[in-house]
Structure formats: structure tokens, C-alpha cells
Short mmCIF file of N, CA and C in Angstrom, two decimals:
data_model
loop_
_atom_site.label_atom_id
_atom_site.label_comp_id
_atom_site.label_asym_id
_atom_site.label_seq_id
_atom_site.Cartn_x
_atom_site.Cartn_y
_atom_site.Cartn_z
N MET A 1 -76.48 -46.67 39.66
CA MET A 1 -76.52 -45.38 39.02
C MET A 1 -76.78 -44.26 40.03
N THR A 2 -77.57 -44.52 41.05
CA THR A 2 -77.85 -43.48 42.02
C THR A 2 -76.61 -43.08 42.79
N GLU A 3 -75.66 -44.01 42.93
CA GLU A 3 -74.41 -43.67 43.62
C GLU A 3 -73.66 -42.57 42.86
N ALA A 4 -73.61 -42.66 41.53
CA ALA A 4 -72.93 -41.65 40.72
C ALA A 4 -73.65 -40.31 40.83
N ILE A 5 -74.96 -40.35 40.84
CA ILE A 5 -75.72 -39.11 40.96
C ILE A 5 -75.47 -38.47 42.32
N ASN A 6 -75.42 -39.25 43.36
CA ASN A 6 -75.22 -38.72 44.70
C ASN A 6 -73.82 -38.12 44.87
N ARG A 7 -72.83 -38.61 44.15
CA ARG A 7 -71.47 -38.09 44.27
C ARG A 7 -71.29 -36.75 43.55
N CYS A 8 -72.20 -36.40 42.67
CA CYS A 8 -72.08 -35.14 41.94
C CYS A 8 -72.34 -33.98 42.90
N ASN A 9 -71.61 -32.89 42.70
CA ASN A 9 -71.87 -31.73 43.55
C ASN A 9 -72.86 -30.79 42.86
N ALA A 10 -73.16 -29.69 43.48
CA ALA A 10 -74.20 -28.79 42.98
C ALA A 10 -73.89 -28.20 41.62
N SER A 11 -72.63 -28.08 41.26
CA SER A 11 -72.30 -27.47 39.98
C SER A 11 -72.12 -28.50 38.87
N GLU A 12 -72.48 -29.75 39.14
CA GLU A 12 -72.38 -30.80 38.14
C GLU A 12 -73.77 -31.22 37.70
N THR A 13 -73.85 -31.74 36.48
CA THR A 13 -75.10 -32.25 35.97
C THR A 13 -75.28 -33.67 36.47
N ALA A 14 -76.40 -33.97 37.05
CA ALA A 14 -76.62 -35.28 37.66
C ALA A 14 -76.57 -36.41 36.64
N ALA A 15 -76.92 -36.18 35.41
CA ALA A 15 -76.99 -37.24 34.41
C ALA A 15 -75.62 -37.86 34.13
N CYS A 16 -74.56 -37.07 34.12
CA CYS A 16 -73.26 -37.64 33.74
C CYS A 16 -72.10 -37.09 34.57
N CYS A 17 -72.39 -36.33 35.59
CA CYS A 17 -71.36 -35.70 36.41
C CYS A 17 -70.45 -34.80 35.58
N CYS A 18 -71.01 -34.16 34.57
CA CYS A 18 -70.28 -33.19 33.75
C CYS A 18 -70.36 -31.84 34.44
N VAL A 19 -69.32 -31.05 34.31
CA VAL A 19 -69.31 -29.74 34.94
C VAL A 19 -70.08 -28.76 34.06
N ASP A 20 -70.93 -27.98 34.66
CA ASP A 20 -71.69 -26.95 33.96
C ASP A 20 -70.75 -25.85 33.49
N VAL A 21 -70.96 -25.36 32.27
CA VAL A 21 -70.11 -24.31 31.71
C VAL A 21 -70.10 -23.08 32.62
N GLY A 22 -71.18 -22.78 33.26
CA GLY A 22 -71.25 -21.63 34.17
C GLY A 22 -70.33 -21.74 35.36
N THR A 23 -69.90 -22.96 35.68
CA THR A 23 -68.96 -23.16 36.77
C THR A 23 -67.56 -22.72 36.35
N ILE A 24 -67.24 -22.90 35.08
CA ILE A 24 -65.92 -22.57 34.56
C ILE A 24 -65.89 -21.12 34.06
N MET A 25 -66.89 -20.74 33.30
CA MET A 25 -66.96 -19.40 32.72
C MET A 25 -68.02 -18.59 33.44
N ASP A 26 -67.60 -17.80 34.40
CA ASP A 26 -68.55 -17.02 35.18
C ASP A 26 -68.43 -15.52 34.92
N ASN A 27 -67.75 -15.14 33.83
CA ASN A 27 -67.57 -13.75 33.42
C ASN A 27 -66.79 -12.91 34.42
N THR A 28 -65.97 -13.55 35.24
CA THR A 28 -65.13 -12.78 36.15
C THR A 28 -63.76 -12.48 35.55
N ASP A 29 -63.39 -13.22 34.51
CA ASP A 29 -62.08 -13.03 33.88
C ASP A 29 -62.28 -12.64 32.42
N CYS A 30 -62.44 -11.36 32.17
CA CYS A 30 -62.72 -10.87 30.83
C CYS A 30 -61.53 -10.13 30.22
N THR A 31 -60.38 -10.22 30.85
CA THR A 31 -59.20 -9.50 30.37
C THR A 31 -58.11 -10.48 29.96
N ALA A 32 -57.58 -10.25 28.76
CA ALA A 32 -56.44 -11.02 28.26
C ALA A 32 -55.23 -10.09 28.24
N SER A 33 -54.11 -10.58 28.71
CA SER A 33 -52.88 -9.78 28.74
C SER A 33 -51.88 -10.33 27.73
N TYR A 34 -51.07 -9.42 27.19
CA TYR A 34 -50.03 -9.79 26.23
C TYR A 34 -48.80 -8.96 26.55
N SER A 35 -47.63 -9.60 26.53
CA SER A 35 -46.39 -8.90 26.79
C SER A 35 -45.29 -9.55 25.97
N GLN A 36 -44.55 -8.71 25.24
CA GLN A 36 -43.44 -9.24 24.45
C GLN A 36 -42.43 -8.13 24.19
N GLU A 37 -41.18 -8.53 24.08
CA GLU A 37 -40.11 -7.60 23.79
C GLU A 37 -39.72 -7.71 22.31
N PHE A 38 -39.47 -6.57 21.69
CA PHE A 38 -39.11 -6.51 20.28
C PHE A 38 -37.81 -5.73 20.12
N GLU A 39 -37.11 -5.98 19.03
CA GLU A 39 -35.88 -5.25 18.77
C GLU A 39 -36.16 -3.80 18.41
N ARG A 40 -37.25 -3.59 17.65
CA ARG A 40 -37.57 -2.23 17.18
C ARG A 40 -39.01 -1.87 17.50
N ARG A 41 -39.25 -0.59 17.70
CA ARG A 41 -40.59 -0.10 18.01
C ARG A 41 -41.58 -0.42 16.89
N GLU A 42 -41.12 -0.36 15.64
CA GLU A 42 -42.00 -0.65 14.50
C GLU A 42 -42.57 -2.06 14.59
N GLN A 43 -41.76 -3.01 15.06
CA GLN A 43 -42.22 -4.38 15.23
C GLN A 43 -43.30 -4.46 16.31
N ALA A 44 -43.09 -3.74 17.39
CA ALA A 44 -44.06 -3.73 18.49
C ALA A 44 -45.37 -3.09 18.04
N GLU A 45 -45.27 -2.01 17.28
CA GLU A 45 -46.48 -1.34 16.78
C GLU A 45 -47.24 -2.24 15.80
N ALA A 46 -46.51 -2.97 14.97
CA ALA A 46 -47.15 -3.90 14.03
C ALA A 46 -47.88 -5.00 14.78
N MET A 47 -47.27 -5.50 15.85
CA MET A 47 -47.92 -6.54 16.65
C MET A 47 -49.17 -5.99 17.34
N LEU A 48 -49.11 -4.77 17.83
CA LEU A 48 -50.29 -4.16 18.45
C LEU A 48 -51.42 -4.05 17.43
N ARG A 49 -51.11 -3.67 16.20
CA ARG A 49 -52.15 -3.59 15.16
C ARG A 49 -52.75 -4.96 14.90
N THR A 50 -51.91 -5.99 14.82
CA THR A 50 -52.39 -7.36 14.59
C THR A 50 -53.30 -7.81 15.73
N LEU A 51 -52.86 -7.58 16.95
CA LEU A 51 -53.66 -7.97 18.11
C LEU A 51 -54.98 -7.21 18.16
N THR A 52 -54.93 -5.93 17.83
CA THR A 52 -56.14 -5.11 17.82
C THR A 52 -57.13 -5.64 16.79
N ASP A 53 -56.64 -5.98 15.59
CA ASP A 53 -57.51 -6.54 14.56
C ASP A 53 -58.15 -7.84 15.03
N LYS A 54 -57.38 -8.69 15.69
CA LYS A 54 -57.92 -9.96 16.20
C LYS A 54 -58.98 -9.71 17.27
N ALA A 55 -58.74 -8.74 18.13
CA ALA A 55 -59.72 -8.41 19.18
C ALA A 55 -61.00 -7.87 18.56
N ARG A 56 -60.87 -7.00 17.58
CA ARG A 56 -62.05 -6.42 16.93
C ARG A 56 -62.87 -7.49 16.20
N ALA A 57 -62.20 -8.53 15.70
CA ALA A 57 -62.91 -9.61 15.01
C ALA A 57 -63.72 -10.47 15.98
N VAL A 58 -63.35 -10.47 17.25
CA VAL A 58 -64.00 -11.31 18.26
C VAL A 58 -65.09 -10.56 19.02
N GLU A 59 -64.90 -9.28 19.23
CA GLU A 59 -65.77 -8.51 20.12
C GLU A 59 -67.22 -8.43 19.64
N SER A 60 -68.14 -8.47 20.60
CA SER A 60 -69.55 -8.22 20.31
C SER A 60 -69.89 -6.78 20.71
N GLU A 61 -69.19 -6.29 21.70
CA GLU A 61 -69.25 -4.89 22.13
C GLU A 61 -67.81 -4.40 22.11
N PRO A 62 -67.59 -3.10 22.03
CA PRO A 62 -66.21 -2.61 21.92
C PRO A 62 -65.30 -3.14 23.05
N CYS A 63 -64.18 -3.69 22.62
CA CYS A 63 -63.16 -4.20 23.54
C CYS A 63 -62.30 -3.02 24.00
N LEU A 64 -62.03 -2.94 25.28
CA LEU A 64 -61.15 -1.90 25.81
C LEU A 64 -59.72 -2.39 25.66
N ILE A 65 -58.92 -1.64 24.91
CA ILE A 65 -57.53 -2.03 24.66
C ILE A 65 -56.62 -0.98 25.27
N GLU A 66 -55.78 -1.43 26.19
CA GLU A 66 -54.80 -0.55 26.82
C GLU A 66 -53.42 -1.10 26.49
N SER A 67 -52.54 -0.23 25.97
CA SER A 67 -51.20 -0.69 25.59
C SER A 67 -50.15 0.28 26.09
N ARG A 68 -48.96 -0.27 26.34
CA ARG A 68 -47.83 0.52 26.79
C ARG A 68 -46.58 0.04 26.08
N PHE A 69 -45.77 0.98 25.64
CA PHE A 69 -44.46 0.69 25.07
C PHE A 69 -43.42 1.18 26.07
N SER A 70 -42.44 0.37 26.34
CA SER A 70 -41.37 0.82 27.24
C SER A 70 -40.02 0.42 26.64
N GLU A 71 -39.09 1.33 26.75
CA GLU A 71 -37.74 1.08 26.24
C GLU A 71 -37.02 0.12 27.17
N THR A 72 -36.31 -0.85 26.59
CA THR A 72 -35.52 -1.80 27.36
C THR A 72 -34.12 -1.86 26.75
N PRO A 73 -33.17 -2.43 27.44
CA PRO A 73 -31.83 -2.56 26.86
C PRO A 73 -31.81 -3.33 25.54
N ALA A 74 -32.76 -4.27 25.39
CA ALA A 74 -32.80 -5.08 24.17
C ALA A 74 -33.70 -4.49 23.08
N GLY A 75 -34.42 -3.42 23.37
CA GLY A 75 -35.32 -2.83 22.38
C GLY A 75 -36.53 -2.18 23.00
N VAL A 76 -37.71 -2.69 22.63
CA VAL A 76 -38.97 -2.11 23.08
C VAL A 76 -39.88 -3.22 23.58
N LYS A 77 -40.48 -3.01 24.74
CA LYS A 77 -41.41 -3.99 25.30
C LYS A 77 -42.83 -3.48 25.10
N LEU A 78 -43.69 -4.36 24.60
CA LEU A 78 -45.11 -4.07 24.42
C LEU A 78 -45.89 -4.81 25.49
N ASP A 79 -46.68 -4.09 26.26
CA ASP A 79 -47.60 -4.67 27.24
C ASP A 79 -49.00 -4.23 26.86
N CYS A 80 -49.93 -5.17 26.75
CA CYS A 80 -51.31 -4.84 26.38
C CYS A 80 -52.29 -5.59 27.26
N GLU A 81 -53.44 -5.00 27.41
CA GLU A 81 -54.57 -5.65 28.06
C GLU A 81 -55.80 -5.44 27.20
N PHE A 82 -56.52 -6.53 26.97
CA PHE A 82 -57.73 -6.50 26.16
C PHE A 82 -58.89 -6.92 27.05
N THR A 83 -59.79 -6.01 27.32
CA THR A 83 -60.93 -6.31 28.19
C THR A 83 -62.18 -6.43 27.33
N PHE A 84 -62.71 -7.63 27.30
CA PHE A 84 -63.89 -7.94 26.49
C PHE A 84 -65.15 -7.86 27.35
N SER A 85 -66.31 -7.87 26.69
CA SER A 85 -67.57 -7.77 27.42
C SER A 85 -67.96 -9.09 28.08
N CYS A 86 -67.36 -10.20 27.66
CA CYS A 86 -67.66 -11.48 28.30
C CYS A 86 -66.45 -12.40 28.22
N GLN A 87 -66.42 -13.37 29.10
CA GLN A 87 -65.29 -14.28 29.21
C GLN A 87 -65.14 -15.17 27.98
N ALA A 88 -66.23 -15.51 27.32
CA ALA A 88 -66.15 -16.35 26.12
C ALA A 88 -65.33 -15.65 25.05
N GLU A 89 -65.54 -14.35 24.86
CA GLU A 89 -64.77 -13.60 23.87
C GLU A 89 -63.29 -13.57 24.24
N THR A 90 -63.00 -13.45 25.53
CA THR A 90 -61.62 -13.46 25.99
C THR A 90 -60.95 -14.78 25.63
N MET A 91 -61.65 -15.87 25.88
CA MET A 91 -61.10 -17.19 25.57
C MET A 91 -60.92 -17.40 24.07
N ILE A 92 -61.86 -16.95 23.27
CA ILE A 92 -61.74 -17.07 21.82
C ILE A 92 -60.54 -16.28 21.33
N PHE A 93 -60.36 -15.08 21.86
CA PHE A 93 -59.21 -14.25 21.50
C PHE A 93 -57.90 -14.95 21.86
N GLN A 94 -57.82 -15.46 23.08
CA GLN A 94 -56.61 -16.14 23.53
C GLN A 94 -56.31 -17.37 22.71
N LEU A 95 -57.32 -18.15 22.40
CA LEU A 95 -57.11 -19.35 21.58
C LEU A 95 -56.66 -18.98 20.17
N GLY A 96 -57.13 -17.85 19.66
CA GLY A 96 -56.74 -17.39 18.33
C GLY A 96 -55.28 -16.98 18.25
N LEU A 97 -54.66 -16.72 19.40
CA LEU A 97 -53.25 -16.32 19.42
C LEU A 97 -52.32 -17.52 19.44
N ARG A 98 -52.85 -18.70 19.64
CA ARG A 98 -51.99 -19.90 19.73
C ARG A 98 -51.66 -20.44 18.38
#
């Protein structure tokens, strides 16, 4: 058993060589990005409203939402960034989109 404990590095728990959550989620990645092209601007605006509602349902502090609409040959492209107060909220938001 001591061999397994000795092989663990500093960010692992000695009892089972499990990785500590703080090693994976260190609050450095709090922004989720979304980009999609739509045929019509109304569709893009509806998607932005849906995404905004989902972000507001997850946030503990106000989420910073930045969005851009750009005209393309095929219609309208929506680009958004959602910056949450912590990485856990970002992950919950992203998982909710799947």
C-alpha cells in the first residue's frame, strides 16, 4: 500500500490517488463561449434570450454577457461570451447546453 501512496503526486489524495477538485477547477476558466450561424436575425436573438435565461439560472453573482451579431452570406452569426464568478458555474452552464 505504501508504494501506491508514494506514487501519488502533491495534487492527489494519498488514500486513493484521486485527483483533488482544486487541481481541475482552479477558477482560471470562468468564461463560456458560444457561436452559431442562423438563417435569420430573429432566430439568433431568440437563441441569445435562451442562453441568457440559462446563464441567469446558474449565476450566483451577475454573469457578464457579451454578444455580437454579424451578417454572413448565409444569414446572421451570433457570438457570445458568458463570464461567471466561478468555474463551477461555467461548467454547469456548459453542461446544461448539451
